[in-house]
Short mmCIF file of C-alpha atoms and ligand atoms in Angstrom, two decimals:
data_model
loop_
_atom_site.label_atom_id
_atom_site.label_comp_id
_atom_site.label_asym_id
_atom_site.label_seq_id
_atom_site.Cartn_x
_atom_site.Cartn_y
_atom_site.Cartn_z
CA UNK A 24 136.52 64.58 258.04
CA UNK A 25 137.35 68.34 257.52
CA UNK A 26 138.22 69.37 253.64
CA UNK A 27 141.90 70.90 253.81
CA UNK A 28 140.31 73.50 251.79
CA UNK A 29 136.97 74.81 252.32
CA UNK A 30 136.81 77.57 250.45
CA UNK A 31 138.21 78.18 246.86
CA UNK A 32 138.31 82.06 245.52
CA UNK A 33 138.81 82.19 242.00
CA UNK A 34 140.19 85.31 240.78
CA UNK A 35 139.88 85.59 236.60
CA UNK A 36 143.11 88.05 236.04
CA UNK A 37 143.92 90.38 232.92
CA UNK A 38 147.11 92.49 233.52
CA UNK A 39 146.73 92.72 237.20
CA UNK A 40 150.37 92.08 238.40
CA UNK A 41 150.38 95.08 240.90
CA UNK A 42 147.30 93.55 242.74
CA UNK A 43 148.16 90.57 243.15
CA UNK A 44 150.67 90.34 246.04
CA UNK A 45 148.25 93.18 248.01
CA UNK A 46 145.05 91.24 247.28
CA UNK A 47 146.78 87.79 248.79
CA UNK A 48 147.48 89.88 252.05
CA UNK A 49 144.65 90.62 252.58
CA UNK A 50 142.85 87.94 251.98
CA UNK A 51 145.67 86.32 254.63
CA UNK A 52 144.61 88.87 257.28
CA UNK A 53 141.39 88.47 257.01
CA UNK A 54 140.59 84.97 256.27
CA UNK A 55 142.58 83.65 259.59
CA UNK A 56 139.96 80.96 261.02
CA UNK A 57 139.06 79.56 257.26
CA UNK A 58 140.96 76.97 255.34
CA UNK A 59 140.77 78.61 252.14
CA UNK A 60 142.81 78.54 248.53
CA UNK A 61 143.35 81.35 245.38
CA UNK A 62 143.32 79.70 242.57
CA UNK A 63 144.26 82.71 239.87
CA UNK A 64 142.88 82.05 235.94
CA UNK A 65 145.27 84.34 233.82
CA UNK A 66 144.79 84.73 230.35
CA UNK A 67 148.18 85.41 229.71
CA UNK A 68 148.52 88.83 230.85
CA UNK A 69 151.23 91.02 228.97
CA UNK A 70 151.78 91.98 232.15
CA UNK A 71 153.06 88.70 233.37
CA UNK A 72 150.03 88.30 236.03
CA UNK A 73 151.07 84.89 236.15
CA UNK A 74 154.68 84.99 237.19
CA UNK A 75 154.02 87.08 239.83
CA UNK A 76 151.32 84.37 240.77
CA UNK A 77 153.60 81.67 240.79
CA UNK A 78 156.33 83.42 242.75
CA UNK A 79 153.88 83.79 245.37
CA UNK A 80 152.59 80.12 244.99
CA UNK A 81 156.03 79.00 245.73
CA UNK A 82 155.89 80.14 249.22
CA UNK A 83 152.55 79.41 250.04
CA UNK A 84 150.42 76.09 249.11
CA UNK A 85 147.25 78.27 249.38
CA UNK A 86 147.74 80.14 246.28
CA UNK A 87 147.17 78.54 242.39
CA UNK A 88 147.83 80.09 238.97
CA UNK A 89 145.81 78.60 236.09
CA UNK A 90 147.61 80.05 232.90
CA UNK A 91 145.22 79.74 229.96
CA UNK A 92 147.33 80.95 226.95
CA UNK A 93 145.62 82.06 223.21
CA UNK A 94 141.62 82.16 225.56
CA UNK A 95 140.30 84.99 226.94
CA UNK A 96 137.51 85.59 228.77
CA UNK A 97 136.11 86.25 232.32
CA UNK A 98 133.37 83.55 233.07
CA UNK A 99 135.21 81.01 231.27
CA UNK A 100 138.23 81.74 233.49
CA UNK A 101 135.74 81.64 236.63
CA UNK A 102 134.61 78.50 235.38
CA UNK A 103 138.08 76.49 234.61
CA UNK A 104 138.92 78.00 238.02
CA UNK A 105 135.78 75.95 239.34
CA UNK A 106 136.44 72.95 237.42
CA UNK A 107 140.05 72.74 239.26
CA UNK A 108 139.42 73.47 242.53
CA UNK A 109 138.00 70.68 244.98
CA UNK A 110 136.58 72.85 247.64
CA UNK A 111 132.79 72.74 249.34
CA UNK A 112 132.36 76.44 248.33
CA UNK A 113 133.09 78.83 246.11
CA UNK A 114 134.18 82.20 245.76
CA UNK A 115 134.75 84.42 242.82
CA UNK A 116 135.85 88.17 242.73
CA UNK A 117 137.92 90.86 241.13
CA UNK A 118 141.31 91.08 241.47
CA UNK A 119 141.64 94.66 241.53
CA UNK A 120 140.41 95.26 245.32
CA UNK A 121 137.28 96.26 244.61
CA UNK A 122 135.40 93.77 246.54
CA UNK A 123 135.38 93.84 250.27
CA UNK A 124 137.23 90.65 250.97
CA UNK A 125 135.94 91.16 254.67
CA UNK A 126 132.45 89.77 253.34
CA UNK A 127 134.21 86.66 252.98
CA UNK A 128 133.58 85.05 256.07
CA UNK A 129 129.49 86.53 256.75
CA UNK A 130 129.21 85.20 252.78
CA UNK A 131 130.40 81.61 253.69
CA UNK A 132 128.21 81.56 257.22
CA UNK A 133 125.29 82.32 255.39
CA UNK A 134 125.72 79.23 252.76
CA UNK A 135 126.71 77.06 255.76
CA UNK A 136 122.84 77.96 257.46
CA UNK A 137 120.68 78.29 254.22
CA UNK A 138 121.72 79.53 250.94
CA UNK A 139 122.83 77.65 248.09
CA UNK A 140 124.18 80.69 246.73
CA UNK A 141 125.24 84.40 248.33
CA UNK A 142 125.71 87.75 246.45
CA UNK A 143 127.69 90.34 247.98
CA UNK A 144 125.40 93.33 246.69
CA UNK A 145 126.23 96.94 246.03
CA UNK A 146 122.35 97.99 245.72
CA UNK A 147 120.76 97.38 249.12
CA UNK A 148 120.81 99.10 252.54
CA UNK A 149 124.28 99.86 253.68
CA UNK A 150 125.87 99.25 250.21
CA UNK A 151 127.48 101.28 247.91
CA UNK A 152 129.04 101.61 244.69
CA UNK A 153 131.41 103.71 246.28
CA UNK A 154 133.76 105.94 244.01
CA UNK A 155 132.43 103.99 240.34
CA UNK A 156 131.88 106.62 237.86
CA UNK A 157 128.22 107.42 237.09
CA UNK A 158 128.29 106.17 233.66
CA UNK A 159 129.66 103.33 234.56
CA UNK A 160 126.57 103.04 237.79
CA UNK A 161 124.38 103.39 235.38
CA UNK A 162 125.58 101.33 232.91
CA UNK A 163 125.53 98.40 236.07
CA UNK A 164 121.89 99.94 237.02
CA UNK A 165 120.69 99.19 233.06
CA UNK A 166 122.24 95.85 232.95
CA UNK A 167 120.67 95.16 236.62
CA UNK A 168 116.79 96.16 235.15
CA UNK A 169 117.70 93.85 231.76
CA UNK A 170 119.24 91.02 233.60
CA UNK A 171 116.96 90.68 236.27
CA UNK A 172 114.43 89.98 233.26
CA UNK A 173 115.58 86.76 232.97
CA UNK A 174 115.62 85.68 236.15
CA UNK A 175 112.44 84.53 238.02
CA UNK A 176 114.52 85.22 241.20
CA UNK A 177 114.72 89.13 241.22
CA UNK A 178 118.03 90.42 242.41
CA UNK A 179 119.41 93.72 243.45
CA UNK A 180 122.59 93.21 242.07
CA UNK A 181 122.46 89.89 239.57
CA UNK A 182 125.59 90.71 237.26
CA UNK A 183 127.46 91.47 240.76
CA UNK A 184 131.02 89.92 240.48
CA UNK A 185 131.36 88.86 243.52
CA UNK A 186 130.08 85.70 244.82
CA UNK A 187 129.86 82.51 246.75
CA UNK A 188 128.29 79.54 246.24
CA UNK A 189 128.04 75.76 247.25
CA UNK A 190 129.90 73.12 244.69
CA UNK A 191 127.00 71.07 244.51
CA UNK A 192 125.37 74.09 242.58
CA UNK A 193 128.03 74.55 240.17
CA UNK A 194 127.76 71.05 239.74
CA UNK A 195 124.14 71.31 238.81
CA UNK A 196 124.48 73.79 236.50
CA UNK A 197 127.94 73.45 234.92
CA UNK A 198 127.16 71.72 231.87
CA UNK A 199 124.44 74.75 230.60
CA UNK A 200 126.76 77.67 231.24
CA UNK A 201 127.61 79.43 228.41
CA UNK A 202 130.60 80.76 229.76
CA UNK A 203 130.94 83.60 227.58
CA UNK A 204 131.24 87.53 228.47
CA UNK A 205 131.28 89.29 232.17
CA UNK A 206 127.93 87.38 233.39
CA UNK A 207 128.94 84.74 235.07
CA UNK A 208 126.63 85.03 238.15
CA UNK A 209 123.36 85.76 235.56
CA UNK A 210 124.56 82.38 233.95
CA UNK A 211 124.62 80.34 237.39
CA UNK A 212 121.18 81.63 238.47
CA UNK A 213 119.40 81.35 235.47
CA UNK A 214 120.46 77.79 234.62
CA UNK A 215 119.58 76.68 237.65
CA UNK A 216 116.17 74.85 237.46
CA UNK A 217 115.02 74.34 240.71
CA UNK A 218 114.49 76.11 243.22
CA UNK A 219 117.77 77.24 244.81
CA UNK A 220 117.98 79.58 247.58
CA UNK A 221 120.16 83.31 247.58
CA UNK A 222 121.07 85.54 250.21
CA UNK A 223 122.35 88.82 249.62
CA UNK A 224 124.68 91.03 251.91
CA UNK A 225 126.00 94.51 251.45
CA UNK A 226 128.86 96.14 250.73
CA UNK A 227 130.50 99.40 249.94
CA UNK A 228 132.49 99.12 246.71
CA UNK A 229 136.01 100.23 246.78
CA UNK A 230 138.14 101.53 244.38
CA UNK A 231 140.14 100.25 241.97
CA UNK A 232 144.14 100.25 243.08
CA UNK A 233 146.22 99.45 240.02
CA UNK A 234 145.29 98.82 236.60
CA UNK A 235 141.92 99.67 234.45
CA UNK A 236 138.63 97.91 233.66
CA UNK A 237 138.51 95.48 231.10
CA UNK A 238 134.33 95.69 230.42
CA UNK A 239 134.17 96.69 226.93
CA UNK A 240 131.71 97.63 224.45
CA UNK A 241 132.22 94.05 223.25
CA UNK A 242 131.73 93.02 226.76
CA UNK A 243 128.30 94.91 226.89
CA UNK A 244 127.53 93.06 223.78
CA UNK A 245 127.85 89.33 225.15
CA UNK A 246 125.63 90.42 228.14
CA UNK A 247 123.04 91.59 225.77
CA UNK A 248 123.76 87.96 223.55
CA UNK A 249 123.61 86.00 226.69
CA UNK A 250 120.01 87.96 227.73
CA UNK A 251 119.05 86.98 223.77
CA UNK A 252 119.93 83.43 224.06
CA UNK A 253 118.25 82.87 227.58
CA UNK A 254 114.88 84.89 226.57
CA UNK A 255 115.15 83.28 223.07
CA UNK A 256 117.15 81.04 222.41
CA UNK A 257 115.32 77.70 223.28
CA UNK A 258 113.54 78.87 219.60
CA UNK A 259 115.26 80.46 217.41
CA UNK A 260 119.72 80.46 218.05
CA UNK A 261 120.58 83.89 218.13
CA UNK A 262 123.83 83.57 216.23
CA UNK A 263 121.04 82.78 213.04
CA UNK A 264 118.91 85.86 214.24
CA UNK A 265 122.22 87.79 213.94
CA UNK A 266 123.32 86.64 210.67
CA UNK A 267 119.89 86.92 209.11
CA UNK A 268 119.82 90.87 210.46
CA UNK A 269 123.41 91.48 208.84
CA UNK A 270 122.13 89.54 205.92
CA UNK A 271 119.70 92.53 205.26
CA UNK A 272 122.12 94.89 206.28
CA UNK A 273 123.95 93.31 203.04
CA UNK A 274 120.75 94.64 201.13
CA UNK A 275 121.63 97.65 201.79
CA UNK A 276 124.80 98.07 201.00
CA UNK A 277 124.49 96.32 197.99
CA UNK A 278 121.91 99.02 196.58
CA UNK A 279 123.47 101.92 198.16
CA UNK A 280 126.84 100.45 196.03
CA UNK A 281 124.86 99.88 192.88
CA UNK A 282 123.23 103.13 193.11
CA UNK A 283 126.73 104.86 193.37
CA UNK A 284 128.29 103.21 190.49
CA UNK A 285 125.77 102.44 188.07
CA UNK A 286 123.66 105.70 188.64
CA UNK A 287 125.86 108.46 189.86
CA UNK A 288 129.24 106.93 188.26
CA UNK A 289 127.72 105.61 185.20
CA UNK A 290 129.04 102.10 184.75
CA UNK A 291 127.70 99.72 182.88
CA UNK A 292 125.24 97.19 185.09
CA UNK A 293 127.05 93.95 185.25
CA UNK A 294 130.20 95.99 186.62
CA UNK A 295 128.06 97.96 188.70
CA UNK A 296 125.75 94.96 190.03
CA UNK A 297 129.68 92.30 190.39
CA UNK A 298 131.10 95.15 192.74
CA UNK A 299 128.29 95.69 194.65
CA UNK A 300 128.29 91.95 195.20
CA UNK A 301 131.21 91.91 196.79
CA UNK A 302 131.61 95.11 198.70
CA UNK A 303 128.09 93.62 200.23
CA UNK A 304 129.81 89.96 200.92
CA UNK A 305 132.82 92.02 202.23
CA UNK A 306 130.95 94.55 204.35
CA UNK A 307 128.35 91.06 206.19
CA UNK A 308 132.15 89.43 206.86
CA UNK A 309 133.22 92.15 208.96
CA UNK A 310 129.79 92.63 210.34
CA UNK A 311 129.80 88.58 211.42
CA UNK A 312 133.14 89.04 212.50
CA UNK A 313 132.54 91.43 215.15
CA UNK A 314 129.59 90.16 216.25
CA UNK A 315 127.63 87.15 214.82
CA UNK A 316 131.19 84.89 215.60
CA UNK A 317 132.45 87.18 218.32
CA UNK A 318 133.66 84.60 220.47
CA UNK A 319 135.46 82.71 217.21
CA UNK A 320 136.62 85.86 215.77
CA UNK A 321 139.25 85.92 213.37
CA UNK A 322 142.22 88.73 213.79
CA UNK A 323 145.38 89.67 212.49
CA UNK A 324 146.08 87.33 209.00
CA UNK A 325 143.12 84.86 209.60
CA UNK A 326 141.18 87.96 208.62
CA UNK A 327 142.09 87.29 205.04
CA UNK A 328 141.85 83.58 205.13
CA UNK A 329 138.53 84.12 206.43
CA UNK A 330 137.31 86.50 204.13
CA UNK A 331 138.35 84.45 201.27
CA UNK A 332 136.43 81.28 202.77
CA UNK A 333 133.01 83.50 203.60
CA UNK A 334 133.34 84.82 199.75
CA UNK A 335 133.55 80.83 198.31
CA UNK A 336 130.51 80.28 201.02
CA UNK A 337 127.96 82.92 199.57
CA UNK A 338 128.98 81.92 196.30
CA UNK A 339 127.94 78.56 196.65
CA UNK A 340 124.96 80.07 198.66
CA UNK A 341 124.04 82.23 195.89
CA UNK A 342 123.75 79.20 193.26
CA UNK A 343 121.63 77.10 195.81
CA UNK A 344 119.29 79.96 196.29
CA UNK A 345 119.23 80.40 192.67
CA UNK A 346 118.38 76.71 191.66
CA UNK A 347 116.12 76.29 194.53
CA UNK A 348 113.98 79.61 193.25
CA UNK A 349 114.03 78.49 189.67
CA UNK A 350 113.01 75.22 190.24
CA UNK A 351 110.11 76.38 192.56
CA UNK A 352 108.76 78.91 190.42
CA UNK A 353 109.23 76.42 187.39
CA UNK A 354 106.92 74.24 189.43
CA UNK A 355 104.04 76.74 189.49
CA UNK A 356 105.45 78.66 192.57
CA UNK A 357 104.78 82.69 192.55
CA UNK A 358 107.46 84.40 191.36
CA UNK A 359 107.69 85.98 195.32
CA UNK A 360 107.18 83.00 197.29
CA UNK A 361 109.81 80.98 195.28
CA UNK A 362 111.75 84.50 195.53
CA UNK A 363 111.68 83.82 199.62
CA UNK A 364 111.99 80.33 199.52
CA UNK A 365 115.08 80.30 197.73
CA UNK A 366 116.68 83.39 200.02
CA UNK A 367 115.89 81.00 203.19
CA UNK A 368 117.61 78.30 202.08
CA UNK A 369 120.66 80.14 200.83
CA UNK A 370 120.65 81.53 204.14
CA UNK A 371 120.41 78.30 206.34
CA UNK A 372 123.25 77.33 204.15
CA UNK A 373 125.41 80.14 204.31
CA UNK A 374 125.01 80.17 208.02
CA UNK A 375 125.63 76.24 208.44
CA UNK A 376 128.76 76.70 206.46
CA UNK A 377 130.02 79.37 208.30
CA UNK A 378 129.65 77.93 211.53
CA UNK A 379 130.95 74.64 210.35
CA UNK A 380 133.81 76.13 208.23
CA UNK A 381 134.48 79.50 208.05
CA UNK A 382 134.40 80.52 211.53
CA UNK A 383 134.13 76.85 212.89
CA UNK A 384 135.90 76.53 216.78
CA UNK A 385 138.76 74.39 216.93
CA UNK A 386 137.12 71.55 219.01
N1 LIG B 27 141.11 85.56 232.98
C1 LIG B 27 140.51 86.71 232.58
N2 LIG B 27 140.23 86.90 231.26
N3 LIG B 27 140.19 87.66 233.50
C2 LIG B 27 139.61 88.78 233.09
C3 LIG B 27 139.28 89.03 231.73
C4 LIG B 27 139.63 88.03 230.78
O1 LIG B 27 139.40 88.15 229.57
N4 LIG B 27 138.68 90.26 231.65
C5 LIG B 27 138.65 90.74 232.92
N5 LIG B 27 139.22 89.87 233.78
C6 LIG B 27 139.40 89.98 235.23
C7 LIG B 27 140.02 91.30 235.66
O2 LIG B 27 141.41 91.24 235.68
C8 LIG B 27 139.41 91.45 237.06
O3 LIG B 27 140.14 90.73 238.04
C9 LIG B 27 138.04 90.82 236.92
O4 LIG B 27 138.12 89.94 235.82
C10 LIG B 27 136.94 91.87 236.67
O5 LIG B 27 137.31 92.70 235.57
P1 LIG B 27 137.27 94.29 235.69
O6 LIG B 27 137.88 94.82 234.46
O7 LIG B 27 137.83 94.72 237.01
O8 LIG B 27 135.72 94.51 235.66
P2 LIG B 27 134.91 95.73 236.27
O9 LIG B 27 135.40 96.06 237.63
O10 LIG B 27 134.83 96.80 235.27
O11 LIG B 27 133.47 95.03 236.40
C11 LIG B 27 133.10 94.50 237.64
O12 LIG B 27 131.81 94.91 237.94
C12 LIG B 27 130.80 94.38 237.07
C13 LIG B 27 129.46 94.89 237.48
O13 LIG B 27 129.37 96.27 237.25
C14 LIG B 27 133.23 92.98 237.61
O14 LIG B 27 133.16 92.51 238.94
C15 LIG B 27 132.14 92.33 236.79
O15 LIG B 27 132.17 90.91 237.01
C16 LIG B 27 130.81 92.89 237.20
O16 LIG B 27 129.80 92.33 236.39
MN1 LIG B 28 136.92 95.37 238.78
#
């Protein structure tokens, strides 16, 4: 029996109303002898991305609008656009007309002979980046050279957002995805354990119609995270790497804050050393914030709540590292070792309590 829909093309959408309607035409005109479906994962758009989704999804069964409201976030939308469609194969790309939707049909003939999965490429013979800016080609070109690191499958263009590939692969793999950042494609390929096979076609990039780039420096920062956690993270979690390194960035500023006060300003120590406590406490929450907890960031009010919660968490920290150290070095421990021992535990507990409470994810 034929599927009614054999291809699914999930478009992830931030504020990209004005594309929308030009971006279904063309996919109309050029998708004539497929049975395909849009399926459109908005996050809500200001914009009202979604409305203008639905308004076309009235007239024409082909076209879906997810609305995900209070989420953001590309490859999770790609994903929940996955999860809801029912087709063979799989599509994902840009909303914004970047991606030469006349691959389409050369991408799905070359998973129907051999690949599992197809990448439409800007980095091989007769492809282009076409009019990107060249900070942003050689922000792509980095990210290529680090992500391909990962992967035992080398790629010309792995963090390419524009793909296809067969269900039974996201199927495979859709349980290990972290589904966090721009990477969606990196995520697929290097979950994958076995061997899976990937074709690669070229195209020229085209430019942007309406709208602007979401990739961020925050976005930069989950692909480097996601590069961590794959290299590393079967060890070691990274979010404990992270708050260990703002942990000594705490040092720091606890020193550089005693030195100001208690040297330059003169105040007496305990004032000197309670301050510095807390400006140190206050400057590792912001520093977690933005990136340790990144994807369960607090904003607006929660900021406070938050703060208030991490200070109650490193005080209790602070009197577990304190009894654990005392007791050790009571027991014959050097004064050093004991020193460590009770840091590390104050740690573990500090970060256990943060992940479980402070910045926990509502489940
Ligand atoms: N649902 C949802 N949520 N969609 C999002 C979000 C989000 O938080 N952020 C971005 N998008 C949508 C955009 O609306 C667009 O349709 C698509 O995801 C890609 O975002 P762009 O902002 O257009 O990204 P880009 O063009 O700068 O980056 C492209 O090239 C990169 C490689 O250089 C994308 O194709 C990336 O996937 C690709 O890695
Ligand atoms: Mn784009």
């Amino acid at each position: 029996m034929q599927p009614i829909t054999e291809l699914s093309i999930i478009v992830p959408t931030y504020n990209e109303a004005e594309n929308i309607p030009k971006l279904i035409e063309l996919l109309s005109d050029t998708l004539s002898s497929i049975n395909w479906e849009i399926v459109i994962v908005d996050d809500n758009s200001p914009d009202k991305t979604s409305d203008i989704a639905r308004k076309i999804a009235r007239q024409d069964a082909r076209v879906r609008c997810i609305q995900r409201i209070r989420r953001r976030g590309l490859s999770s939308a790609v994903i929940e656009g996955f999860l809801a469609s029912a087709s063979p194969y799989l599509c994902v790309m840009d909303a914004d007309l970047q991606h030469d939707e006349k691959l389409i049909p050369d991408m799905l003939a070359s998973l129907k002979q051999t690949n599992d999965l197809v990448v439409a490429s800007r980095y091989i013979e007769n492809a282009s980046t076409g009019t990107l800016a060249e900070h942003r080609v050689k922000i792509s070109q980095t990210a290529t050279r680090l992500g391909n690191m990962i992967l035992d499958h080398k790629l010309s263009d792995p963090i390419s957002g524009f793909f296809m590939l067969k269900r039974e692969l996201f199927e495979k793999v859709n349980h290990k995805l972290s589904g966090k950042g721009f990477k969606i494609l990196l995520d697929i390929i290097a979950s994958a354990d076995d061997k899976i096979n990937i074709g690669e076609l070229p195209y020229h990039m085209k430019s942007r119609e309406h709208g602007e780039s979401k990739l961020s420096v925050f976005v930069v920062w989950e692909f480097f995270s996601l590069l961590v956690n794959k290299l590393l993270g079967k060890y070691v979690p990274l979010k404990f790497m992270l708050f260990v390194a703002v942990g000594f960035t705490g040092v720091f500023v606890h020193m550089a804050t005693l030195y100001v006060t208690n040297q330059l300003m003169q105040w007496q120590f305990i004032y000197a050393q309670s301050l510095s406590v807390f400006v140190a406490m206050t400057s590792n929450y912001f520093l977690n914030n933005a990136f340790t907890f990144n994807d369960s960031k607090h904003t607006g009010i929660f900021v406070f709540k938050g703060l208030i919660s991490f200070y109650i968490t490193c005080s209790l920290g602070t009197l577990i590292n304190v009894s654990v150290a005392t007791t050790a070095n009571s027991q014959g421990m050097s004064w050093w070792l004991a020193g460590i021992a009770g840091a590390a535990v104050g740690a573990v507990w500090n970060f256990a309590l943060s992940i479980a409470y402070t910045w926990r994810t509502e489940k």
